[in-house]
Short mmCIF file of C-alpha atoms in Angstrom, two decimals:
data_model
loop_
_atom_site.label_atom_id
_atom_site.label_comp_id
_atom_site.label_asym_id
_atom_site.label_seq_id
_atom_site.Cartn_x
_atom_site.Cartn_y
_atom_site.Cartn_z
CA UNK A 1 65.26 5.50 44.53
CA UNK A 2 64.21 1.95 45.40
CA UNK A 3 60.52 2.78 45.96
CA UNK A 4 58.83 0.20 48.17
CA UNK A 5 60.79 -2.90 49.14
CA UNK A 6 59.68 -5.97 51.05
CA UNK A 7 61.65 -8.58 52.96
CA UNK A 8 61.56 -11.56 52.56
CA UNK A 9 60.22 -12.45 49.10
CA UNK A 10 59.26 -16.01 50.06
CA UNK A 11 58.75 -17.81 53.35
CA UNK A 12 57.43 -21.15 54.51
CA UNK A 13 56.23 -21.47 58.10
CA UNK A 14 54.83 -24.25 60.22
CA UNK A 15 51.56 -23.72 62.03
CA UNK A 16 52.18 -21.83 65.25
CA UNK A 17 55.44 -20.24 64.21
CA UNK A 18 55.90 -16.48 64.19
CA UNK A 19 57.50 -14.12 61.74
CA UNK A 20 57.79 -10.48 60.77
CA UNK A 21 57.52 -9.02 57.29
CA UNK A 22 59.43 -5.82 56.71
CA UNK A 23 58.34 -3.05 54.37
CA UNK A 24 60.51 -0.04 53.62
CA UNK A 25 59.89 3.00 51.44
CA UNK A 26 62.25 5.79 50.50
CA UNK A 27 59.69 8.23 49.08
CA UNK A 28 58.95 10.01 52.37
CA UNK A 29 55.34 8.84 52.21
CA UNK A 30 53.08 9.38 55.18
CA UNK A 31 50.66 6.54 54.55
CA UNK A 32 51.61 2.87 54.50
CA UNK A 33 49.47 -0.23 54.07
CA UNK A 34 49.57 -4.01 54.32
CA UNK A 35 47.37 -6.08 52.03
CA UNK A 36 46.90 -9.75 51.43
CA UNK A 37 46.05 -11.13 48.01
CA UNK A 38 44.11 -14.35 47.63
CA UNK A 39 42.84 -15.90 44.39
CA UNK A 40 39.59 -14.38 43.18
CA UNK A 41 39.47 -11.81 45.98
CA UNK A 42 41.68 -8.98 44.84
CA UNK A 43 43.62 -7.25 47.61
CA UNK A 44 42.27 -6.89 51.11
CA UNK A 45 43.59 -4.35 53.60
CA UNK A 46 45.02 -5.83 56.78
CA UNK A 47 46.37 -2.77 58.63
CA UNK A 48 47.47 0.68 57.68
CA UNK A 49 49.37 3.62 59.14
CA UNK A 50 48.79 7.32 58.63
CA UNK A 51 52.16 8.32 60.06
CA UNK A 52 55.05 7.37 62.27
CA UNK A 53 53.86 5.84 65.53
CA UNK A 54 50.28 5.28 64.33
CA UNK A 55 48.51 2.15 63.11
CA UNK A 56 44.92 1.17 62.46
CA UNK A 57 42.94 -1.90 61.49
CA UNK A 58 41.80 -2.58 57.99
CA UNK A 59 39.32 -5.07 56.63
CA UNK A 60 41.02 -8.32 57.77
CA UNK A 61 43.23 -7.54 60.80
CA UNK A 62 42.74 -10.69 62.89
CA UNK A 63 45.91 -12.70 63.48
CA UNK A 64 48.22 -9.84 62.51
CA UNK A 65 49.96 -7.02 64.31
CA UNK A 66 51.84 -4.05 62.92
CA UNK A 67 54.25 -1.38 64.02
CA UNK A 68 55.53 1.84 62.50
CA UNK A 69 58.37 3.03 64.68
CA UNK A 70 60.06 4.84 61.81
CA UNK A 71 58.35 6.72 59.01
CA UNK A 72 60.05 4.68 56.33
CA UNK A 73 59.31 1.24 57.80
CA UNK A 74 56.10 -0.68 58.36
CA UNK A 75 56.30 -4.13 59.96
CA UNK A 76 53.68 -6.87 59.76
CA UNK A 77 53.84 -9.59 62.38
CA UNK A 78 52.24 -13.00 62.61
CA UNK A 79 52.45 -14.22 66.20
CA UNK A 80 51.08 -17.72 65.62
CA UNK A 81 50.79 -18.54 61.95
CA UNK A 82 47.80 -20.51 60.65
CA UNK A 83 47.25 -22.19 57.27
CA UNK A 84 44.53 -19.60 56.55
CA UNK A 85 47.29 -16.99 56.46
CA UNK A 86 48.86 -18.59 53.40
CA UNK A 87 48.75 -15.74 50.92
CA UNK A 88 50.74 -13.15 49.03
CA UNK A 89 51.34 -10.06 51.13
CA UNK A 90 51.79 -6.63 49.62
CA UNK A 91 52.98 -3.48 51.24
CA UNK A 92 52.07 -0.12 49.74
CA UNK A 93 52.62 3.53 50.51
CA UNK A 94 51.11 6.81 49.44
CA UNK A 95 52.07 10.43 49.75
CA UNK A 96 48.82 11.58 51.24
CA UNK A 97 45.41 10.36 52.22
CA UNK A 98 44.08 11.43 48.86
CA UNK A 99 42.57 14.79 49.69
CA UNK A 100 42.75 16.20 46.23
CA UNK A 101 46.38 16.09 45.22
CA UNK A 102 47.17 14.06 42.14
CA UNK A 103 49.69 12.22 44.27
CA UNK A 104 47.15 9.94 45.84
CA UNK A 105 47.99 6.68 44.15
CA UNK A 106 49.42 3.82 46.13
CA UNK A 107 52.87 2.48 45.29
CA UNK A 108 53.33 -1.23 45.85
CA UNK A 109 56.20 -3.43 46.87
CA UNK A 110 56.99 -6.68 45.01
CA UNK A 111 55.08 -8.88 47.45
CA UNK A 112 55.94 -11.71 49.85
CA UNK A 113 54.63 -15.20 49.20
CA UNK A 114 53.95 -16.87 52.53
CA UNK A 115 53.01 -20.52 52.92
CA UNK A 116 51.88 -21.88 56.28
CA UNK A 117 51.96 -25.67 56.54
CA UNK K 1 30.76 0.29 52.21
CA UNK K 2 32.07 0.49 48.70
CA UNK K 3 32.31 -2.55 46.46
CA UNK K 4 34.07 -3.06 43.16
CA UNK K 5 32.99 -5.70 40.66
CA UNK K 6 34.86 -7.04 37.68
CA UNK K 7 32.56 -9.43 35.87
CA UNK K 8 35.16 -10.91 33.51
CA UNK K 9 37.50 -13.29 35.34
CA UNK K 10 39.48 -13.99 32.16
CA UNK K 11 39.81 -12.44 28.73
CA UNK K 12 42.04 -12.87 25.73
CA UNK K 13 42.87 -10.68 22.76
CA UNK K 14 45.02 -10.99 19.68
CA UNK K 15 48.13 -8.89 19.51
CA UNK K 16 47.50 -5.45 17.96
CA UNK K 17 43.75 -5.62 18.57
CA UNK K 18 41.66 -3.67 21.07
CA UNK K 19 40.14 -5.04 24.26
CA UNK K 20 37.87 -3.55 26.91
CA UNK K 21 37.85 -4.64 30.54
CA UNK K 22 34.75 -3.92 32.60
CA UNK K 23 34.47 -2.55 36.11
CA UNK K 24 31.46 -1.42 38.08
CA UNK K 25 31.37 -0.06 41.59
CA UNK K 26 28.85 0.74 44.22
CA UNK K 27 29.12 3.87 46.35
CA UNK K 28 27.05 6.66 47.79
CA UNK K 29 30.00 9.01 47.70
CA UNK K 30 30.34 11.85 45.23
CA UNK K 31 34.04 12.59 45.53
CA UNK K 32 36.29 9.69 44.76
CA UNK K 33 39.02 8.33 42.54
CA UNK K 34 39.14 5.26 40.37
CA UNK K 35 42.22 3.37 39.30
CA UNK K 36 43.32 0.52 37.10
CA UNK K 37 46.34 -1.45 38.27
CA UNK K 38 48.20 -4.05 36.26
CA UNK K 39 49.86 -7.08 37.84
CA UNK K 40 52.09 -8.96 35.38
CA UNK K 41 53.56 -12.39 36.18
CA UNK K 42 56.34 -10.62 38.08
CA UNK K 43 53.63 -9.87 40.67
CA UNK K 44 54.48 -6.17 40.84
CA UNK K 45 51.41 -3.92 41.04
CA UNK K 46 51.70 -1.12 38.51
CA UNK K 47 49.37 1.85 38.17
CA UNK K 48 47.96 2.03 34.66
CA UNK K 49 45.56 4.94 34.82
CA UNK K 50 43.56 7.03 37.29
CA UNK K 51 40.32 9.00 37.05
CA UNK K 52 38.99 11.69 39.34
CA UNK K 53 35.24 11.44 39.70
CA UNK K 54 34.74 15.19 39.44
CA UNK K 55 36.32 15.24 36.00
CA UNK K 56 33.97 14.48 33.13
CA UNK K 57 36.77 13.96 30.65
CA UNK K 58 37.93 10.38 30.37
CA UNK K 59 41.55 9.76 31.32
CA UNK K 60 44.01 8.48 28.73
CA UNK K 61 47.58 7.21 29.01
CA UNK K 62 49.07 6.31 25.66
CA UNK K 63 47.34 3.08 24.55
CA UNK K 64 45.17 2.96 27.68
CA UNK K 65 41.94 4.88 28.07
CA UNK K 66 38.88 4.67 30.25
CA UNK K 67 35.18 5.07 29.74
CA UNK K 68 33.94 6.62 32.96
CA UNK K 69 30.17 6.67 33.35
CA UNK K 70 29.53 8.22 36.75
CA UNK K 71 25.76 7.83 36.76
CA UNK K 72 26.03 4.19 35.78
CA UNK K 73 28.98 3.68 38.19
CA UNK K 74 30.97 2.10 35.43
CA UNK K 75 34.71 2.43 34.78
CA UNK K 76 35.95 0.33 31.87
CA UNK K 77 39.51 0.14 30.59
CA UNK K 78 40.27 0.06 26.88
CA UNK K 79 43.62 -1.19 25.69
CA UNK K 80 44.40 -0.33 22.08
CA UNK K 81 47.03 -2.02 19.92
CA UNK K 82 47.46 -4.77 22.51
CA UNK K 83 51.00 -5.96 23.09
CA UNK K 84 52.33 -9.21 24.53
CA UNK K 85 53.60 -7.24 27.52
CA UNK K 86 50.02 -6.31 28.38
CA UNK K 87 49.42 -9.89 29.54
CA UNK K 88 48.61 -9.50 33.23
CA UNK K 89 45.95 -9.38 35.90
CA UNK K 90 44.11 -6.08 35.87
CA UNK K 91 42.54 -4.71 39.02
CA UNK K 92 40.02 -1.93 39.20
CA UNK K 93 40.17 0.08 42.44
CA UNK K 94 38.09 2.72 44.19
CA UNK K 95 39.22 5.30 46.72
CA UNK K 96 37.02 7.74 48.54
CA UNK K 97 38.59 11.20 48.41
CA UNK K 98 40.44 11.92 51.62
CA UNK K 99 40.40 8.31 52.76
CA UNK K 100 43.47 6.68 51.31
CA UNK K 101 43.02 3.76 53.63
CA UNK K 102 39.76 2.87 51.94
CA UNK K 103 41.31 1.60 48.75
CA UNK K 104 38.89 -1.06 47.54
CA UNK K 105 40.00 -3.49 44.85
CA UNK K 106 37.96 -5.61 42.51
CA UNK K 107 38.72 -9.33 42.14
CA UNK K 108 40.68 -8.80 38.93
CA UNK K 109 40.53 -9.79 35.27
CA UNK K 110 43.23 -12.02 33.83
CA UNK K 111 44.11 -10.75 30.34
CA UNK K 112 46.09 -12.83 27.90
CA UNK K 113 47.45 -11.24 24.73
CA UNK K 114 47.91 -13.89 22.06
CA UNK K 115 50.57 -13.69 19.33
#
């Protein structure tokens, strides 16, 4: 049981380049999330998905797109990278939307450090 | 919108001693969950402890316990018998019940356990 995995772990881009971050989970979770972590700001939600084929915007969605074609995968795309997108990106998943079950915590991947020059 | 505040950017504690990390939050909701996550230098986010707002009893997990004051909107984490492996960033988080997408994190407290 690998939990939540992220690919790649590190990446350096030039301004204007594009890339896709892959998140995979093997826990059969319905909910998946993409966060970015910046110093002094905790984690901020970029996009999330409540199930296969669905996505929605979070707190800081601009400049990013996502897709969830398969339940176990959640992709984060940067179409034209900017230096402001230099950050550590975390993917997370949860069993449910937190309606009362104890299984409402979010499980995190190891993160991807992205630098945009 | 909910906000989470951690007023201590950095703290240190001697090994084997006890330390308390502060967290306050602002919400008009009545049903919610609170969490403490640990992020060691490996960068992995690890759940330390959770608290359901409808439970008056404070949650405990081995050396970790919380002091949940619902009226004061305070959720502090106490680490007893601190160990070197407790050195990490600690994030307090809030989640409105039924809205897993509204997981709000505080800015974090960097804890250093000194030998």
